[in-house]
CSV table of C-alpha atoms and ligand atoms in Angstrom, one decimal:
chain,number,residue,atom,x,y,z
A,1,UNK,CA,-36.8,-40.7,13.4
A,2,UNK,CA,-39.9,-39.0,12.0
A,3,UNK,CA,-40.3,-40.8,8.7
A,4,UNK,CA,-41.5,-44.4,8.4
A,5,UNK,CA,-41.3,-46.3,5.1
A,6,UNK,CA,-45.0,-46.9,4.5
A,7,UNK,CA,-44.4,-49.6,1.9
A,8,UNK,CA,-43.2,-52.0,4.6
A,9,UNK,CA,-46.1,-51.4,6.9
A,10,UNK,CA,-49.8,-52.1,6.6
A,11,UNK,CA,-53.1,-50.9,8.1
A,12,UNK,CA,-53.2,-50.6,11.9
A,13,UNK,CA,-49.5,-51.7,12.2
A,14,UNK,CA,-48.7,-48.4,10.5
A,15,UNK,CA,-50.4,-46.3,13.2
A,16,UNK,CA,-49.0,-48.3,16.1
A,17,UNK,CA,-45.4,-48.3,14.7
A,18,UNK,CA,-45.5,-44.6,14.1
A,19,UNK,CA,-46.5,-43.9,17.6
A,20,UNK,CA,-43.9,-46.2,19.2
A,21,UNK,CA,-41.2,-44.8,16.9
A,22,UNK,CA,-42.1,-41.2,17.7
A,23,UNK,CA,-42.1,-41.8,21.5
A,24,UNK,CA,-38.7,-43.6,21.4
A,25,UNK,CA,-36.7,-41.4,19.0
A,26,UNK,CA,-34.1,-39.0,20.4
A,27,UNK,CA,-34.6,-35.3,19.8
A,28,UNK,CA,-34.3,-34.7,16.1
A,29,UNK,CA,-30.8,-33.7,14.9
A,30,UNK,CA,-30.9,-31.7,11.7
A,31,UNK,CA,-27.2,-31.7,11.0
A,32,UNK,CA,-23.8,-32.3,12.6
A,33,UNK,CA,-22.5,-29.0,13.8
A,34,UNK,CA,-18.9,-29.3,12.5
A,35,UNK,CA,-17.9,-25.9,13.9
A,36,UNK,CA,-19.0,-27.0,17.4
A,37,UNK,CA,-17.2,-30.4,16.9
A,38,UNK,CA,-14.1,-28.5,15.8
A,39,UNK,CA,-14.2,-26.2,18.9
A,40,UNK,CA,-14.8,-29.2,21.2
A,41,UNK,CA,-11.8,-31.2,19.9
A,42,UNK,CA,-9.3,-28.6,18.4
A,43,UNK,CA,-7.1,-28.8,21.5
A,44,UNK,CA,-6.6,-32.5,20.8
A,45,UNK,CA,-5.4,-32.0,17.2
A,46,UNK,CA,-1.7,-32.7,17.7
A,47,UNK,CA,-2.4,-35.7,20.0
A,48,UNK,CA,-4.9,-37.2,17.4
A,49,UNK,CA,-2.4,-36.7,14.6
A,50,UNK,CA,0.4,-38.2,16.6
A,51,UNK,CA,-1.8,-41.2,17.4
A,52,UNK,CA,-3.6,-41.8,14.1
A,53,UNK,CA,-2.0,-39.7,11.3
A,54,UNK,CA,1.5,-38.5,10.5
A,55,UNK,CA,3.4,-38.2,13.7
A,56,UNK,CA,6.5,-36.7,12.1
A,57,UNK,CA,4.5,-33.7,10.9
A,58,UNK,CA,3.6,-33.0,14.5
A,59,UNK,CA,7.2,-33.2,15.5
A,60,UNK,CA,8.2,-30.7,12.7
A,61,UNK,CA,5.5,-28.2,13.8
A,62,UNK,CA,6.6,-28.4,17.4
A,63,UNK,CA,10.3,-28.1,16.6
A,64,UNK,CA,9.9,-24.9,14.7
A,65,UNK,CA,7.1,-23.5,16.9
A,66,UNK,CA,4.4,-23.7,14.3
A,67,UNK,CA,1.9,-25.5,16.6
A,68,UNK,CA,-0.2,-22.3,16.8
A,69,UNK,CA,-3.7,-23.9,16.9
A,70,UNK,CA,-5.4,-21.8,14.2
A,71,UNK,CA,-9.1,-21.6,14.8
A,72,UNK,CA,-10.5,-19.5,12.0
A,73,UNK,CA,-9.7,-18.4,8.4
A,74,UNK,CA,-11.0,-15.4,6.6
A,75,UNK,CA,-9.7,-13.8,3.4
A,76,UNK,CA,-5.9,-13.6,3.6
A,77,UNK,CA,-5.9,-14.2,7.3
A,78,UNK,CA,-5.8,-16.9,9.9
A,79,UNK,CA,-6.8,-16.4,13.6
A,80,UNK,CA,-5.7,-18.3,16.7
A,81,UNK,CA,-7.6,-19.2,19.7
A,82,UNK,CA,-7.3,-15.8,21.3
A,83,UNK,CA,-8.5,-14.2,18.1
A,84,UNK,CA,-5.0,-12.8,17.1
A,85,UNK,CA,-4.8,-12.2,13.3
A,86,UNK,CA,-2.0,-13.7,11.2
A,87,UNK,CA,-1.2,-12.9,7.6
A,88,UNK,CA,-1.1,-16.2,5.6
A,89,UNK,CA,1.6,-16.1,3.0
A,90,UNK,CA,1.3,-19.8,2.2
A,91,UNK,CA,-2.4,-19.6,1.2
A,92,UNK,CA,-2.6,-23.4,1.5
A,93,UNK,CA,0.2,-23.7,-1.1
A,94,UNK,CA,-1.7,-21.4,-3.5
A,95,UNK,CA,-5.2,-22.8,-2.9
A,96,UNK,CA,-6.7,-19.6,-1.4
A,97,UNK,CA,-6.2,-17.2,-4.3
A,98,UNK,CA,-9.6,-15.6,-3.7
A,99,UNK,CA,-9.1,-15.7,0.1
A,100,UNK,CA,-10.3,-18.1,2.7
A,101,UNK,CA,-14.1,-18.7,3.0
A,102,UNK,CA,-15.0,-16.2,0.3
A,103,UNK,CA,-18.8,-15.4,0.8
A,104,UNK,CA,-19.6,-15.9,-2.9
A,105,UNK,CA,-17.9,-19.3,-3.1
A,106,UNK,CA,-19.7,-20.3,0.1
A,107,UNK,CA,-23.1,-19.2,-1.0
A,108,UNK,CA,-22.5,-20.9,-4.4
A,109,UNK,CA,-21.7,-24.1,-2.8
A,110,UNK,CA,-24.7,-23.9,-0.5
A,111,UNK,CA,-26.9,-23.4,-3.6
A,112,UNK,CA,-25.6,-26.7,-5.0
A,113,UNK,CA,-26.4,-28.5,-1.7
A,114,UNK,CA,-29.9,-26.9,-1.6
A,115,UNK,CA,-30.5,-27.4,-5.3
A,116,UNK,CA,-30.8,-31.2,-5.3
A,117,UNK,CA,-29.1,-31.4,-8.7
A,118,UNK,CA,-28.6,-34.7,-10.5
A,119,UNK,CA,-24.9,-34.9,-9.5
A,120,UNK,CA,-22.6,-37.7,-10.8
A,121,UNK,CA,-25.2,-39.6,-12.8
A,122,UNK,CA,-22.3,-41.1,-14.6
A,123,UNK,CA,-24.5,-42.3,-17.5
A,124,UNK,CA,-25.2,-38.7,-18.4
A,125,UNK,CA,-23.0,-35.7,-18.9
A,126,UNK,CA,-22.7,-32.8,-16.4
A,127,UNK,CA,-24.2,-29.4,-17.3
A,128,UNK,CA,-22.0,-27.6,-14.8
A,129,UNK,CA,-18.8,-29.3,-16.2
A,130,UNK,CA,-19.9,-28.0,-19.6
A,131,UNK,CA,-20.2,-24.5,-18.3
A,132,UNK,CA,-16.9,-24.5,-16.5
A,133,UNK,CA,-15.1,-26.0,-19.5
A,134,UNK,CA,-16.7,-23.3,-21.8
A,135,UNK,CA,-15.5,-20.6,-19.5
A,136,UNK,CA,-11.9,-22.0,-19.1
A,137,UNK,CA,-11.3,-22.3,-22.8
A,138,UNK,CA,-12.7,-18.8,-23.3
A,139,UNK,CA,-9.7,-17.6,-21.3
A,140,UNK,CA,-7.2,-19.6,-23.4
A,141,UNK,CA,-9.0,-19.7,-26.8
A,142,UNK,CA,-6.3,-21.7,-28.7
A,143,UNK,CA,-7.4,-24.7,-26.6
A,144,UNK,CA,-10.6,-26.5,-27.2
A,145,UNK,CA,-11.1,-29.3,-24.6
A,146,UNK,CA,-11.0,-29.8,-20.9
A,147,UNK,CA,-10.5,-32.8,-18.7
A,148,UNK,CA,-11.5,-32.4,-15.0
A,149,UNK,CA,-9.6,-34.2,-12.2
A,150,UNK,CA,-9.6,-34.2,-8.4
A,151,UNK,CA,-6.2,-32.8,-7.8
A,152,UNK,CA,-3.1,-31.3,-9.4
A,153,UNK,CA,-1.2,-34.6,-9.5
A,154,UNK,CA,-4.1,-36.3,-11.2
A,155,UNK,CA,-4.0,-33.5,-13.9
A,156,UNK,CA,-0.3,-34.4,-14.4
A,157,UNK,CA,-1.2,-38.1,-14.6
A,158,UNK,CA,-3.8,-37.2,-17.2
A,159,UNK,CA,-1.3,-35.2,-19.2
A,160,UNK,CA,1.2,-38.0,-19.2
A,161,UNK,CA,-1.4,-40.6,-20.4
A,162,UNK,CA,-2.9,-38.3,-23.0
A,163,UNK,CA,0.5,-37.3,-24.4
A,164,UNK,CA,1.5,-40.9,-24.8
A,165,UNK,CA,-1.8,-41.9,-26.4
A,166,UNK,CA,-1.8,-38.8,-28.7
A,167,UNK,CA,1.7,-39.3,-30.0
A,168,UNK,CA,2.3,-43.0,-29.8
A,169,UNK,CA,5.5,-42.2,-28.0
A,170,UNK,CA,6.5,-43.0,-24.4
A,171,UNK,CA,9.1,-40.4,-23.4
A,172,UNK,CA,8.4,-37.6,-21.1
A,173,UNK,CA,10.9,-34.8,-20.5
A,174,UNK,CA,10.8,-32.8,-17.3
A,175,UNK,CA,13.1,-30.1,-15.8
A,176,UNK,CA,15.7,-30.1,-13.0
A,177,UNK,CA,14.1,-28.7,-9.8
A,178,UNK,CA,10.6,-29.5,-11.2
A,179,UNK,CA,7.7,-30.2,-8.9
A,180,UNK,CA,4.7,-31.8,-10.5
A,181,UNK,CA,3.1,-33.7,-7.6
A,182,UNK,CA,3.6,-36.9,-5.6
A,183,UNK,CA,1.4,-39.6,-7.2
A,184,UNK,CA,3.4,-42.2,-9.0
A,185,UNK,CA,3.4,-40.7,-12.5
A,186,UNK,CA,3.7,-37.1,-11.3
A,187,UNK,CA,6.6,-38.1,-9.0
A,188,UNK,CA,8.3,-39.6,-12.0
A,189,UNK,CA,8.6,-36.1,-13.5
A,190,UNK,CA,9.4,-34.4,-10.1
A,191,UNK,CA,13.1,-33.7,-9.5
A,192,UNK,CA,13.5,-34.1,-5.7
A,193,UNK,CA,15.5,-36.9,-4.2
A,194,UNK,CA,13.7,-36.8,-0.8
A,195,UNK,CA,10.4,-37.3,-2.5
A,196,UNK,CA,11.5,-40.1,-4.9
A,197,UNK,CA,13.8,-42.0,-2.5
A,198,UNK,CA,12.2,-45.4,-1.4
A,199,UNK,CA,9.4,-45.0,-3.9
A,200,UNK,CA,11.4,-46.1,-7.0
A,201,UNK,CA,11.3,-47.5,-9.6
A,202,UNK,CA,8.9,-44.9,-11.0
A,203,UNK,CA,7.6,-44.6,-14.6
A,204,UNK,CA,10.1,-45.6,-17.3
A,205,UNK,CA,11.2,-43.2,-20.1
A,206,UNK,CA,11.0,-40.0,-18.0
A,207,UNK,CA,14.1,-37.9,-18.7
A,208,UNK,CA,15.3,-34.9,-16.8
A,209,UNK,CA,16.9,-31.9,-18.5
A,210,UNK,CA,18.2,-28.7,-16.8
A,211,UNK,CA,15.7,-25.9,-16.6
A,212,UNK,CA,16.5,-23.0,-18.9
A,213,UNK,CA,18.8,-25.1,-21.1
A,214,UNK,CA,17.5,-25.2,-24.7
A,215,UNK,CA,20.5,-27.2,-26.0
A,216,UNK,CA,19.9,-30.0,-23.5
A,217,UNK,CA,16.2,-30.0,-24.5
A,218,UNK,CA,17.0,-30.3,-28.1
A,219,UNK,CA,19.4,-33.2,-27.5
A,220,UNK,CA,16.7,-35.0,-25.5
A,221,UNK,CA,14.1,-34.4,-28.2
A,222,UNK,CA,16.4,-35.4,-31.0
A,223,UNK,CA,15.4,-39.1,-31.4
A,224,UNK,CA,11.7,-38.2,-31.8
A,225,UNK,CA,10.7,-40.6,-29.0
A,226,UNK,CA,9.3,-38.0,-26.7
A,227,UNK,CA,5.6,-37.6,-26.1
A,228,UNK,CA,5.7,-34.5,-24.0
A,229,UNK,CA,7.9,-31.9,-22.4
A,230,UNK,CA,6.3,-30.8,-19.1
A,231,UNK,CA,7.4,-27.5,-17.5
A,232,UNK,CA,6.3,-25.0,-14.9
A,233,UNK,CA,6.6,-21.5,-16.4
A,234,UNK,CA,7.9,-20.4,-13.0
A,235,UNK,CA,9.2,-23.2,-10.9
A,236,UNK,CA,7.5,-23.4,-7.5
A,237,UNK,CA,10.4,-25.0,-5.8
A,238,UNK,CA,12.9,-22.1,-5.6
A,239,UNK,CA,10.7,-19.6,-7.5
A,240,UNK,CA,13.0,-20.0,-10.6
A,241,UNK,CA,12.1,-17.8,-13.6
A,242,UNK,CA,12.7,-18.9,-17.2
A,243,UNK,CA,15.2,-17.0,-19.3
A,244,UNK,CA,13.4,-14.5,-21.6
A,245,UNK,CA,13.5,-16.8,-24.6
A,246,UNK,CA,13.4,-20.2,-22.9
A,247,UNK,CA,9.7,-21.0,-23.0
A,248,UNK,CA,9.2,-19.8,-26.6
A,249,UNK,CA,12.3,-21.7,-27.7
A,250,UNK,CA,11.1,-24.8,-25.9
A,251,UNK,CA,7.7,-24.6,-27.5
A,252,UNK,CA,9.3,-24.2,-30.9
A,253,UNK,CA,11.6,-27.2,-30.4
A,254,UNK,CA,8.7,-29.3,-29.3
A,255,UNK,CA,6.7,-28.4,-32.4
A,256,UNK,CA,9.7,-29.3,-34.6
A,257,UNK,CA,10.1,-32.7,-33.0
A,258,UNK,CA,6.5,-33.7,-32.8
A,259,UNK,CA,6.5,-33.4,-29.0
A,260,UNK,CA,3.6,-31.9,-27.0
A,261,UNK,CA,4.4,-28.8,-25.0
A,262,UNK,CA,2.7,-29.1,-21.6
A,263,UNK,CA,2.7,-26.3,-19.1
A,264,UNK,CA,2.0,-27.0,-15.4
A,265,UNK,CA,0.1,-23.9,-14.2
A,266,UNK,CA,-1.2,-25.6,-11.1
A,267,UNK,CA,0.6,-23.1,-8.9
A,268,UNK,CA,1.1,-20.2,-11.3
A,269,UNK,CA,-2.3,-20.2,-13.0
A,270,UNK,CA,-5.5,-18.3,-12.4
A,271,UNK,CA,-4.0,-14.9,-11.8
A,272,UNK,CA,-1.2,-15.7,-9.4
A,273,UNK,CA,1.4,-14.0,-11.6
A,274,UNK,CA,-0.8,-11.1,-12.7
A,275,UNK,CA,-2.2,-12.9,-15.8
A,276,UNK,CA,-4.7,-15.7,-16.2
A,277,UNK,CA,-1.7,-18.0,-17.1
A,278,UNK,CA,1.9,-17.3,-16.3
A,279,UNK,CA,2.9,-18.5,-19.8
A,280,UNK,CA,1.1,-15.4,-21.2
A,281,UNK,CA,4.0,-13.3,-20.0
A,282,UNK,CA,6.1,-15.1,-22.7
A,283,UNK,CA,3.5,-15.2,-25.4
A,284,UNK,CA,3.4,-19.0,-25.8
A,285,UNK,CA,0.4,-21.1,-26.7
A,286,UNK,CA,1.0,-24.6,-25.2
A,287,UNK,CA,-0.7,-27.8,-26.3
A,288,UNK,CA,-1.9,-28.6,-22.8
A,289,UNK,CA,-2.3,-26.4,-19.7
A,290,UNK,CA,-2.7,-27.9,-16.2
A,291,UNK,CA,-4.7,-26.2,-13.5
A,292,UNK,CA,-5.8,-27.1,-10.0
A,293,UNK,CA,-5.3,-25.4,-6.5
A,294,UNK,CA,-7.0,-22.0,-6.8
A,295,UNK,CA,-9.7,-23.3,-9.1
A,296,UNK,CA,-11.1,-25.0,-6.0
A,297,UNK,CA,-12.1,-21.6,-4.4
A,298,UNK,CA,-10.3,-23.1,-1.4
A,299,UNK,CA,-13.2,-25.5,-0.8
A,300,UNK,CA,-13.5,-28.4,-3.2
A,301,UNK,CA,-10.5,-30.3,-4.7
A,302,UNK,CA,-10.4,-30.0,-8.5
A,303,UNK,CA,-7.9,-30.1,-11.3
A,304,UNK,CA,-8.2,-29.4,-15.0
A,305,UNK,CA,-6.3,-30.3,-18.2
A,306,UNK,CA,-6.9,-27.8,-21.0
A,307,UNK,CA,-5.9,-29.3,-24.4
A,308,UNK,CA,-6.0,-29.0,-28.1
A,309,UNK,CA,-8.8,-31.0,-29.8
A,310,UNK,CA,-6.5,-33.4,-31.8
A,311,UNK,CA,-5.1,-34.7,-28.5
A,312,UNK,CA,-8.6,-35.7,-27.3
A,313,UNK,CA,-9.5,-37.1,-30.7
A,314,UNK,CA,-6.6,-39.5,-30.4
A,315,UNK,CA,-7.4,-40.6,-26.8
A,316,UNK,CA,-11.2,-41.0,-27.4
A,317,UNK,CA,-11.3,-42.0,-31.0
A,318,UNK,CA,-14.3,-44.3,-30.9
A,319,UNK,CA,-17.3,-45.0,-28.7
A,320,UNK,CA,-15.8,-48.1,-27.0
A,321,UNK,CA,-13.0,-45.8,-25.8
A,322,UNK,CA,-15.4,-43.2,-24.2
A,323,UNK,CA,-14.5,-44.3,-20.7
A,324,UNK,CA,-10.8,-45.2,-21.1
A,325,UNK,CA,-9.8,-42.4,-18.7
A,326,UNK,CA,-11.7,-41.0,-15.8
A,327,UNK,CA,-12.3,-41.0,-12.1
A,328,UNK,CA,-15.6,-41.4,-10.1
A,329,UNK,CA,-15.6,-38.0,-8.6
A,330,UNK,CA,-14.2,-36.0,-11.5
A,331,UNK,CA,-16.7,-33.3,-12.6
A,332,UNK,CA,-18.7,-33.5,-9.4
A,333,UNK,CA,-21.1,-30.6,-9.0
A,334,UNK,CA,-19.5,-29.1,-5.9
A,335,UNK,CA,-16.1,-28.9,-7.6
A,336,UNK,CA,-17.6,-27.5,-10.8
A,337,UNK,CA,-19.5,-24.9,-8.9
A,338,UNK,CA,-16.4,-23.9,-6.9
A,339,UNK,CA,-14.5,-23.5,-10.3
A,340,UNK,CA,-17.3,-21.4,-11.8
A,341,UNK,CA,-17.6,-19.2,-8.7
A,342,UNK,CA,-13.8,-18.8,-8.5
A,343,UNK,CA,-13.6,-17.5,-12.1
A,344,UNK,CA,-16.4,-15.1,-11.3
A,345,UNK,CA,-14.7,-13.7,-8.2
A,346,UNK,CA,-11.3,-13.4,-9.9
A,347,UNK,CA,-12.9,-11.3,-12.6
A,348,UNK,CA,-15.3,-9.3,-10.4
A,349,UNK,CA,-12.6,-8.3,-8.0
A,350,UNK,CA,-10.0,-7.6,-10.7
A,351,UNK,CA,-7.6,-10.0,-8.9
A,352,UNK,CA,-5.2,-10.5,-11.8
A,353,UNK,CA,-4.5,-6.8,-11.8
A,354,UNK,CA,-4.4,-6.6,-8.0
A,355,UNK,CA,-1.8,-9.4,-7.9
A,356,UNK,CA,0.3,-7.6,-10.5
A,357,UNK,CA,0.2,-4.3,-8.5
A,358,UNK,CA,0.8,-5.8,-5.1
A,359,UNK,CA,3.6,-8.0,-6.5
A,360,UNK,CA,5.4,-5.0,-7.9
A,361,UNK,CA,5.2,-3.1,-4.6
A,362,UNK,CA,6.6,-6.1,-2.7
A,363,UNK,CA,9.3,-6.8,-5.2
A,364,UNK,CA,10.4,-3.2,-5.2
A,365,UNK,CA,10.6,-3.2,-1.4
A,366,UNK,CA,12.5,-6.6,-1.2
A,367,UNK,CA,14.8,-5.4,-3.9
A,368,UNK,CA,15.7,-2.4,-1.8
A,369,UNK,CA,16.3,-4.8,1.2
A,370,UNK,CA,18.7,-6.8,-1.0
A,371,UNK,CA,20.8,-3.7,-1.5
A,372,UNK,CA,20.9,-2.9,2.3
A,373,UNK,CA,21.4,-6.4,3.6
A,374,UNK,CA,24.3,-8.7,2.5
A,375,UNK,CA,22.4,-11.9,3.5
A,376,UNK,CA,19.7,-11.2,0.9
A,377,UNK,CA,21.1,-12.5,-2.4
A,378,UNK,CA,18.3,-12.1,-4.9
A,379,UNK,CA,14.6,-11.3,-5.1
A,380,UNK,CA,12.6,-12.8,-8.0
A,381,UNK,CA,9.1,-13.6,-9.1
A,382,UNK,CA,6.0,-12.3,-10.9
A,383,UNK,CA,2.8,-11.0,-9.3
A,384,UNK,CA,2.2,-12.7,-6.0
A,385,UNK,CA,4.7,-15.5,-6.4
A,386,UNK,CA,7.9,-14.1,-5.0
A,387,UNK,CA,11.1,-15.7,-3.8
A,388,UNK,CA,13.6,-14.1,-1.5
A,389,UNK,CA,16.9,-15.9,-1.7
A,390,UNK,CA,19.4,-15.7,1.1
A,391,UNK,CA,23.1,-16.5,0.5
A,392,UNK,CA,26.5,-16.8,1.9
A,393,UNK,CA,27.6,-13.5,3.6
A,394,UNK,CA,30.9,-11.7,3.1
A,395,UNK,CA,31.6,-10.3,6.5
A,396,UNK,CA,33.6,-12.5,8.9
A,397,UNK,CA,31.3,-12.7,11.9
A,398,UNK,CA,28.2,-13.6,9.7
A,399,UNK,CA,30.2,-16.0,7.7
A,400,UNK,CA,31.2,-18.1,10.7
A,401,UNK,CA,27.6,-18.2,12.1
A,402,UNK,CA,26.2,-19.0,8.6
A,403,UNK,CA,28.7,-21.9,8.1
A,404,UNK,CA,27.9,-23.4,11.5
A,405,UNK,CA,24.2,-23.4,10.7
A,406,UNK,CA,24.5,-24.7,7.2
A,407,UNK,CA,26.9,-27.4,8.2
A,408,UNK,CA,24.3,-28.6,10.7
A,409,UNK,CA,21.5,-28.6,8.1
A,410,UNK,CA,21.4,-27.1,4.6
A,411,UNK,CA,18.7,-24.4,4.3
A,412,UNK,CA,18.4,-24.0,8.1
A,413,UNK,CA,19.2,-20.3,7.9
A,414,UNK,CA,15.8,-19.6,6.4
A,415,UNK,CA,14.1,-20.9,9.5
A,416,UNK,CA,15.9,-18.0,11.4
A,417,UNK,CA,13.7,-15.7,9.3
A,418,UNK,CA,10.5,-17.6,9.1
A,419,UNK,CA,10.2,-18.5,12.8
A,420,UNK,CA,10.5,-14.8,14.0
A,421,UNK,CA,8.2,-13.8,11.2
A,422,UNK,CA,5.5,-16.1,12.7
A,423,UNK,CA,6.3,-15.5,16.4
A,424,UNK,CA,7.0,-11.8,16.4
A,425,UNK,CA,5.0,-10.5,13.4
A,426,UNK,CA,2.3,-13.1,12.9
A,427,UNK,CA,3.2,-13.8,9.3
A,428,UNK,CA,2.9,-17.4,8.2
A,429,UNK,CA,5.5,-18.3,5.5
A,430,UNK,CA,8.0,-21.0,4.6
A,431,UNK,CA,10.9,-22.0,2.4
A,432,UNK,CA,10.4,-22.8,-1.2
A,433,UNK,CA,11.6,-26.5,-1.0
A,434,UNK,CA,13.8,-28.9,0.9
A,435,UNK,CA,17.2,-27.4,1.8
A,436,UNK,CA,16.3,-24.2,0.0
A,437,UNK,CA,17.7,-20.8,0.8
A,438,UNK,CA,14.6,-19.1,-0.7
A,439,UNK,CA,11.6,-18.0,1.2
A,440,UNK,CA,8.5,-18.0,-0.9
A,441,UNK,CA,5.6,-15.5,-0.7
A,442,UNK,CA,2.4,-16.9,-2.0
A,443,UNK,CA,-0.5,-15.0,-0.4
A,444,UNK,CA,-4.1,-14.6,-1.4
A,445,UNK,CA,-4.5,-12.3,-4.4
A,446,UNK,CA,-6.8,-10.2,-2.3
A,447,UNK,CA,-4.1,-8.8,0.0
A,448,UNK,CA,-4.4,-5.0,0.6
A,449,UNK,CA,-1.9,-2.2,0.4
A,450,UNK,CA,-1.6,-2.3,4.2
A,451,UNK,CA,-1.0,-6.0,4.2
A,452,UNK,CA,1.9,-5.3,1.8
A,453,UNK,CA,3.2,-2.8,4.4
A,454,UNK,CA,2.8,-5.4,7.1
A,455,UNK,CA,4.9,-7.9,5.1
A,456,UNK,CA,7.6,-5.3,4.2
A,457,UNK,CA,7.9,-4.0,7.8
A,458,UNK,CA,8.1,-7.5,9.2
A,459,UNK,CA,10.7,-8.8,6.8
A,460,UNK,CA,12.7,-5.6,7.2
A,461,UNK,CA,12.8,-6.0,11.0
A,462,UNK,CA,13.7,-9.7,10.9
A,463,UNK,CA,16.2,-9.5,8.1
A,464,UNK,CA,18.0,-6.6,9.9
A,465,UNK,CA,18.0,-8.6,13.1
A,466,UNK,CA,19.6,-11.5,11.3
A,467,UNK,CA,22.6,-9.3,10.5
A,468,UNK,CA,23.3,-8.8,14.2
A,469,UNK,CA,25.9,-11.3,15.6
A,470,UNK,CA,25.5,-12.2,18.4
A,471,UNK,CA,21.8,-11.6,18.7
A,472,UNK,CA,18.5,-13.3,19.4
A,473,UNK,CA,18.2,-14.6,15.8
A,474,UNK,CA,21.5,-16.5,16.0
A,475,UNK,CA,20.6,-17.7,19.5
A,476,UNK,CA,17.6,-19.3,17.9
A,477,UNK,CA,20.0,-20.8,15.3
A,478,UNK,CA,21.9,-22.6,18.1
A,479,UNK,CA,18.7,-24.1,19.4
A,480,UNK,CA,17.8,-25.3,15.9
A,481,UNK,CA,21.2,-26.8,15.5
A,482,UNK,CA,20.6,-28.7,18.7
A,483,UNK,CA,17.3,-30.1,17.3
A,484,UNK,CA,18.7,-30.9,13.9
B,501,PLP,C1,3.4,-27.0,-10.0
B,501,PLP,C2,2.7,-28.0,-9.3
B,501,PLP,N1,2.2,-29.1,-10.0
B,501,PLP,C3,1.6,-30.1,-9.4
B,501,PLP,C4,1.3,-30.1,-8.1
B,501,PLP,C5,0.5,-31.2,-7.4
B,501,PLP,O1,-0.8,-30.7,-7.1
B,501,PLP,P1,-1.6,-31.5,-6.0
B,501,PLP,O2,-0.9,-31.3,-4.7
B,501,PLP,O3,-3.0,-30.9,-6.0
B,501,PLP,O4,-1.6,-33.0,-6.3
B,501,PLP,C6,1.7,-29.0,-7.3
B,501,PLP,C7,1.4,-28.9,-5.9
B,501,PLP,O5,2.1,-28.2,-5.1
B,501,PLP,C8,2.4,-27.9,-8.0
B,501,PLP,O6,2.8,-26.8,-7.3
């Protein structure tokens, strides 16, 4: 220690204490070198998680051979201990839109740490939050206000609370196959048994309607007790696209019934589908838009609820209600800076357009694969959110093998594609939900033309191999049946 609090010391005591302290202190450590700590302990990661965290996750990774020990991330890539490069098509479930460890995001965050700004004063308002809010609503000018959160689920919680307060109604409608997060309120509007099971009862008055069904929505809205209809413009689980008129029709029905139209763009927003918001593809202006994931720049958790002014006016209608909603870390400087820097990078690198172009190239190639290979049932998506759905084959040999696998565990077939993609082609990808037959492609928006070729060649090889019975792909299937 080199600093002594002079207020607690006096006269000669000060000189003597300083000398003793200096002589006894260990060598000065200026910071904890996390990269060195990571290198020292990375080999223990699975053991530490088995002992102290979620043991079942370790079992899953080992069973499907995903225990790779990634040691570095840069752009759209991950690197293992030997320095081998992998193309990451999960991008942290959509977090790394601008790529991992983008130099501008990093330098921006360092400038916050070095700037000694008056972060989280609480009894003040944040300048950086003002700037980020201003820039977000400039991209969706029909919205006026922004509420910042620490995650996507927390943005969903906020939308539920604000809708109820703004309308004086309690009902929330959500869609079949929806995913809106796993906190209590968000889970109440998420349609997946495995997530809900054992955590019920959840929030009351949350009603599910089938996605893409305007009649069902109208029936649910009819009694005028519904605060909000919440919907993903493209569903993340399964990569399900709306019918051409669905979102416009839903917005119109909501308006007619006094219900707020809330779009969850937590996965689809910020350029993922080739536009700032996916909803722009269908020319709809929602009452609330939810963002998170990519806004973090891949570094600092953040969520945002963009809303029309009258909604805020109802929630915060007098001074004593100024703090009725909030969270300690919301609007923290690091998160706001990550958001501001992310918007800059998205614009400077033309990433909306790049996502649209790369997405078109990939969809065209996958579409051609679907024509050549009977196991590929459908390819769908927009920009760099693409689903490749596999389905029941027609030929006898394949049918028998498919049935065996699917009887053992629904959706297991997709692992016969994802595992060789990782092992043989160093492509990290996964299925689009539990028991799903759809593999989702959700890479960084920065992927290059040659990355697209890497993806196309790898899928082509693995999908072709999956049509050979007997063959190594189906031998892997037998091993997986054993595990399942
Ligand atoms: C559409 C959608 N909404 C909400 C969430 C929840 O976000 P978070 O995991 O940050 O809580 C997710 C996460 O995958 C999502 O894809």
